[in-house]
XYZ file of C-alpha atoms in Angstrom:
391
model
C 171.288 25.527 35.765
C 173.282 24.542 39.187
C 177.258 24.887 38.999
C 177.706 21.262 40.347
C 174.391 19.855 41.284
C 174.267 17.073 44.402
C 173.069 14.329 44.188
C 171.075 14.985 46.758
C 170.191 18.174 44.916
C 168.942 17.014 41.916
C 167.287 14.335 43.316
C 164.810 16.749 45.519
C 164.808 19.260 42.016
C 163.288 15.709 40.027
C 160.960 14.864 42.532
C 159.458 18.648 42.171
C 158.757 17.664 39.077
C 157.926 14.684 38.805
C 154.560 13.461 37.303
C 154.790 16.587 34.582
C 156.144 15.248 31.530
C 159.040 17.063 32.083
C 162.689 15.926 30.078
C 165.913 17.036 32.848
C 169.365 18.615 31.338
C 171.873 19.872 33.335
C 173.610 22.889 31.812
C 177.162 23.794 31.364
C 179.069 25.340 33.902
C 178.848 29.462 33.949
C 182.570 29.115 33.447
C 182.856 27.300 30.142
C 180.422 29.291 28.964
C 182.048 33.028 29.257
C 185.439 31.037 27.989
C 183.339 29.310 24.761
C 183.953 26.003 25.963
C 180.696 24.982 25.676
C 178.139 26.297 24.253
C 173.169 26.653 25.261
C 172.641 24.245 22.895
C 174.861 21.284 24.490
C 172.452 21.416 27.540
C 173.686 17.668 29.168
C 171.422 15.000 30.239
C 170.403 14.273 33.723
C 171.837 10.307 34.348
C 170.825 8.424 36.358
C 174.247 7.346 37.141
C 173.558 11.803 38.945
C 170.917 10.183 41.205
C 172.688 7.305 42.149
C 176.755 8.231 41.956
C 178.859 9.395 45.080
C 181.383 11.101 46.190
C 184.719 11.813 43.939
C 186.720 8.988 44.058
C 190.247 9.230 46.498
C 193.016 6.921 44.473
C 196.269 6.581 45.745
C 198.381 7.288 42.151
C 202.112 7.068 43.514
C 200.503 3.120 44.010
C 198.899 2.155 41.382
C 201.631 3.740 39.031
C 204.197 1.440 41.283
C 201.444 -1.341 40.610
C 200.507 -1.216 36.898
C 203.325 2.104 34.847
C 205.638 0.151 31.741
C 204.374 -3.215 32.318
C 201.787 -4.978 29.967
C 198.204 -5.490 31.411
C 196.233 -8.375 30.315
C 193.038 -7.487 31.228
C 189.730 -10.728 30.152
C 186.218 -9.344 28.567
C 185.663 -10.081 25.188
C 185.853 -10.118 21.351
C 183.237 -7.606 21.007
C 184.875 -5.243 23.272
C 188.324 -5.748 22.511
C 186.713 -4.436 19.067
C 185.886 -0.813 19.832
C 188.888 -0.423 22.597
C 191.340 -1.884 20.132
C 189.295 1.143 18.156
C 189.727 3.808 21.182
C 193.409 3.163 21.128
C 194.693 2.785 18.047
C 192.244 7.041 17.245
C 193.856 8.657 21.034
C 197.338 7.390 20.297
C 198.054 7.014 16.333
C 202.012 6.193 16.989
C 201.802 3.399 19.903
C 201.735 -0.767 18.790
C 198.638 -2.317 19.114
C 198.394 -5.498 18.669
C 194.622 -7.165 19.749
C 194.727 -10.805 21.385
C 191.671 -13.131 20.939
C 191.881 -16.078 23.330
C 189.506 -17.723 25.037
C 190.009 -18.537 28.858
C 188.943 -21.997 28.564
C 191.141 -22.466 25.707
C 194.330 -24.130 27.602
C 197.175 -23.763 24.502
C 196.307 -20.292 23.230
C 196.175 -18.707 27.081
C 200.125 -20.615 27.510
C 200.807 -19.313 24.154
C 199.644 -15.478 24.985
C 201.119 -15.755 28.011
C 204.671 -17.088 26.724
C 204.768 -14.059 23.971
C 202.671 -11.096 26.003
C 204.317 -12.065 29.617
C 201.456 -10.042 31.572
C 202.697 -8.872 34.658
C 198.970 -7.202 36.077
C 196.298 -9.618 34.960
C 192.445 -7.794 35.728
C 190.549 -11.601 35.222
C 186.809 -10.591 34.082
C 186.094 -13.067 31.724
C 183.270 -14.688 33.175
C 179.391 -16.215 32.610
C 177.264 -12.978 34.872
C 173.859 -13.802 33.270
C 172.226 -15.715 36.991
C 168.924 -16.898 35.210
C 170.737 -18.258 31.854
C 173.119 -20.049 34.038
C 170.902 -21.733 35.807
C 170.170 -23.259 32.424
C 173.379 -23.566 31.719
C 175.134 -24.739 35.102
C 178.108 -26.603 32.804
C 178.668 -24.135 31.067
C 178.825 -21.317 34.421
C 181.523 -24.205 35.849
C 184.359 -23.980 32.551
C 184.296 -20.818 32.473
C 183.722 -19.510 35.872
C 185.847 -21.518 37.464
C 187.929 -23.800 35.189
C 188.438 -20.683 33.616
C 189.592 -19.168 36.091
C 192.293 -21.945 36.712
C 193.147 -22.081 33.348
C 194.393 -18.190 34.092
C 195.619 -18.756 37.637
C 197.382 -21.536 36.534
C 199.588 -18.797 33.255
C 199.822 -16.979 35.901
C 201.150 -18.520 38.322
C 203.909 -19.940 35.797
C 204.413 -17.433 33.722
C 205.365 -15.651 37.007
C 203.278 -12.582 36.663
C 203.755 -10.136 39.779
C 199.683 -10.135 40.057
C 196.429 -11.653 39.219
C 192.455 -9.984 40.315
C 189.718 -11.544 40.251
C 186.330 -9.555 39.483
C 184.639 -11.361 41.706
C 181.103 -10.186 43.277
C 178.033 -9.849 45.575
C 176.648 -13.191 44.897
C 179.398 -14.845 46.065
C 178.248 -14.489 49.420
C 176.120 -17.249 51.150
C 175.987 -18.120 46.676
C 171.822 -18.903 45.676
C 172.716 -19.184 42.204
C 175.143 -21.769 40.000
C 176.327 -18.625 38.799
C 177.315 -16.711 42.431
C 179.041 -20.579 43.596
C 181.198 -20.548 40.475
C 182.314 -17.336 40.766
C 183.020 -18.378 45.079
C 184.399 -21.762 43.432
C 187.299 -19.656 41.208
C 187.778 -17.159 44.345
C 188.503 -20.263 46.254
C 190.839 -21.404 43.964
C 192.744 -18.476 43.799
C 193.187 -18.134 47.681
C 194.431 -21.852 47.140
C 197.193 -21.087 44.749
C 197.952 -17.894 47.048
C 199.441 -20.471 49.915
C 201.201 -23.145 47.370
C 205.117 -22.766 46.836
C 204.392 -22.028 42.680
C 202.072 -18.878 43.623
C 204.627 -17.355 45.416
C 205.760 -14.915 42.457
C 202.017 -14.012 42.389
C 199.414 -12.114 44.689
C 196.132 -12.836 44.078
C 193.820 -10.583 44.728
C 190.142 -11.396 44.605
C 187.628 -8.530 44.192
C 184.243 -8.876 45.543
C 181.222 -5.935 44.282
C 177.723 -5.532 43.864
C 176.018 -4.322 40.180
C 177.967 -1.298 37.869
C 175.685 1.161 36.469
C 175.421 0.519 33.349
C 177.946 -2.007 32.136
C 176.750 -4.702 29.464
C 173.332 -6.697 30.829
C 172.812 -4.613 33.275
C 169.984 -2.795 34.494
C 170.327 -0.396 32.788
C 170.346 -0.114 28.868
C 167.328 -2.818 29.479
C 165.370 -0.406 31.305
C 166.595 2.299 28.922
C 164.952 -0.590 26.049
C 161.613 -0.972 27.381
C 161.870 2.765 27.955
C 161.498 3.371 24.512
C 159.687 1.372 23.135
C 156.739 2.369 25.228
C 156.917 -0.174 28.285
C 156.106 -2.351 29.996
C 159.131 -1.841 32.484
C 159.968 -5.600 34.003
C 160.693 -5.538 37.177
C 160.921 -9.007 39.316
C 159.536 -7.460 41.885
C 158.717 -4.492 44.596
C 161.663 -5.539 46.911
C 163.695 -6.370 45.150
C 167.096 -3.935 46.147
C 170.806 -4.305 44.622
C 173.764 -2.643 45.388
C 175.012 -0.036 42.634
C 178.519 1.417 41.496
C 179.231 3.390 38.324
C 181.584 2.403 35.758
C 184.364 5.189 36.385
C 184.481 4.912 40.218
C 184.193 0.005 40.323
C 186.728 -0.364 37.552
C 189.278 2.446 39.775
C 188.128 1.190 43.091
C 189.576 -2.439 42.103
C 192.961 -1.116 40.626
C 193.357 0.176 44.259
C 192.088 -2.530 45.592
C 194.475 -4.622 43.446
C 197.138 -2.277 45.046
C 196.607 -2.405 48.525
C 194.975 -6.146 48.615
C 197.902 -8.994 49.835
C 198.467 -12.395 48.019
C 194.880 -14.570 49.374
C 192.653 -11.655 50.309
C 189.230 -11.040 49.539
C 188.822 -7.535 49.083
C 185.470 -6.401 49.667
C 184.162 -2.523 47.947
C 181.537 -0.406 50.020
C 179.207 -0.088 47.400
C 177.136 2.264 49.911
C 173.096 1.092 50.306
C 170.949 -0.623 48.697
C 168.872 0.561 46.529
C 165.184 -0.669 44.847
C 164.914 -1.797 41.718
C 161.928 -0.745 41.235
C 163.156 2.833 42.593
C 165.619 2.698 39.684
C 162.648 2.431 36.811
C 160.639 5.136 38.276
C 163.238 7.223 37.904
C 164.860 6.499 35.073
C 160.793 6.337 33.384
C 160.818 10.395 34.445
C 163.815 11.407 33.664
C 162.897 10.149 29.835
C 159.920 12.594 30.624
C 157.081 10.061 31.485
C 155.075 9.138 34.637
C 155.625 5.778 35.580
C 152.577 3.473 36.306
C 150.517 6.864 33.733
C 152.143 6.240 30.657
C 155.267 3.747 31.430
C 153.529 0.782 32.908
C 156.001 -1.481 35.349
C 155.111 -5.165 35.779
C 156.278 -7.696 38.368
C 157.370 -10.628 36.627
C 158.925 -12.566 39.798
C 161.866 -14.062 40.985
C 163.471 -16.196 38.449
C 165.644 -19.863 39.700
C 168.458 -18.649 41.410
C 167.258 -14.859 42.200
C 167.214 -13.458 45.984
C 165.940 -10.343 47.212
C 168.773 -9.187 49.189
C 172.385 -9.883 47.959
C 174.893 -9.766 50.687
C 177.569 -7.833 50.969
C 178.649 -6.964 55.019
C 181.985 -4.083 55.469
C 181.221 -3.892 58.824
C 181.046 -7.131 60.756
C 184.069 -9.116 63.038
C 185.193 -10.945 60.140
C 185.601 -7.320 58.355
C 188.187 -5.591 58.315
C 189.510 -1.970 57.509
C 192.565 -0.699 54.798
C 194.395 2.396 54.119
C 191.484 3.128 52.310
C 188.341 4.104 53.138
C 186.516 2.863 50.647
C 188.603 -0.734 50.354
C 187.832 -3.485 53.116
C 189.369 -7.395 53.846
C 187.319 -10.369 54.261
C 189.090 -12.634 57.108
C 187.856 -15.302 55.240
C 189.430 -19.247 55.153
C 191.262 -20.647 52.952
C 190.654 -24.717 51.069
C 193.022 -26.758 51.483
C 194.658 -27.452 47.868
C 193.954 -31.320 48.320
C 190.324 -31.019 48.617
C 190.078 -27.687 46.210
C 191.448 -30.449 43.382
C 189.533 -33.309 44.894
C 186.291 -30.725 44.371
C 187.847 -29.771 41.086
C 187.760 -33.626 39.613
C 184.231 -34.504 40.712
C 183.300 -31.132 38.875
C 184.793 -32.299 35.424
C 182.819 -35.810 35.806
C 179.438 -33.094 36.114
C 180.384 -30.455 32.722
C 178.673 -31.777 29.653
C 174.842 -33.774 30.125
C 174.553 -35.057 33.636
C 171.456 -34.008 36.086
C 171.658 -30.820 37.485
C 170.511 -32.576 41.198
C 174.309 -34.131 40.483
C 175.329 -31.203 40.052
C 174.388 -28.864 42.646
C 175.737 -31.950 44.869
C 178.978 -31.528 43.606
C 179.095 -27.583 44.183
C 178.002 -28.149 47.598
C 180.082 -30.578 48.061
C 182.874 -27.756 47.386
C 180.505 -24.351 49.013
C 178.260 -26.054 52.047
C 176.423 -22.351 52.083
C 175.366 -22.683 48.193
C 171.607 -23.213 49.095
C 170.327 -24.968 45.370
C 167.096 -24.315 43.958
C 164.949 -26.703 45.994
C 163.154 -27.762 42.578
C 165.852 -27.026 39.245
C 164.746 -26.009 36.195
C 163.910 -27.210 33.296
C 166.542 -26.763 30.932
C 163.977 -26.220 28.156
C 161.834 -24.182 29.413
C 162.155 -20.728 27.481
C 164.614 -18.091 28.859
C 163.200 -14.954 30.292
C 165.472 -12.420 31.339
C 165.728 -10.801 34.067
C 167.260 -7.095 33.972
C 167.921 -6.666 37.816
C 169.577 -10.208 37.559
């Protein structure tokens, strides 16, 4: 019943109450109660975001306004999400003309028709295959979507003179050990190449790199929540596996801010705070649900899957990391790949998209990203797939 409980306050209270089979709720603020805006029956559940969230983000609203206001903005995601955002916009703004546009980033003809018709000024390129174990057994599809899909979007941004194209990247692109991470690294390299070409001079290409987003589709939180609702077990790959996490509001706001601050060809890093042990996250979620970890709900370890790391790398303090005017956003001073080398690499990738042996695909990926470390033993493409919630 604290008016504005901090993360540390909440964690201390929950630690004291662990093992008591209690569920946790937050009472509305006294001001809201007195003014009749809320009643005590509307107690809010304590969410995992309350324990992992950090201080509120301070944004340069003037800069963001100049970046976005009055412009056509293209955000790439998925058909199901488009259905929901279309419905939400129609309900919130009945007089607004909303036209949902379905397109696949792999369909260059359709993509060009969309750009020609809508002329987006700012693009947030979030379309990607992101699940590490799944992409390990479908490497050709990861390349098609993450590399060539990005190439299609970036090429159209140049051709139709978009002002900015912001590529959403990942910490898994740093010294990648997975096909997913390597393909995202190549996508970022291609955008950097375009930024140095005369054809790309009118478009700002910015790559934004960060870790996992709490509660996003396919992320660990909804998977753990589903496992807890079934009575367990909650599955974790390894007791020492750690990941960086951000909340959805924090990540979206910082992505937009990074798009404002970034110069063309730069890779922006978001401050992810301290990495979190996945098993600690699981224990917290079990406790918040009113159960006792390892007693009411079991935790089982499955072992690392191909392509997974125990620790992801996302440095924000090193010689090649520079600060920006925003304390949570940094610039990585990376080397550039020559466009001639990139084009040659893409041709090699095209040759191994469909049906090539995994070892051959790995060899081509390594020729473009030398720091890529493929598995010593490629997974069987016909092995049963078991999703890993910590990926």
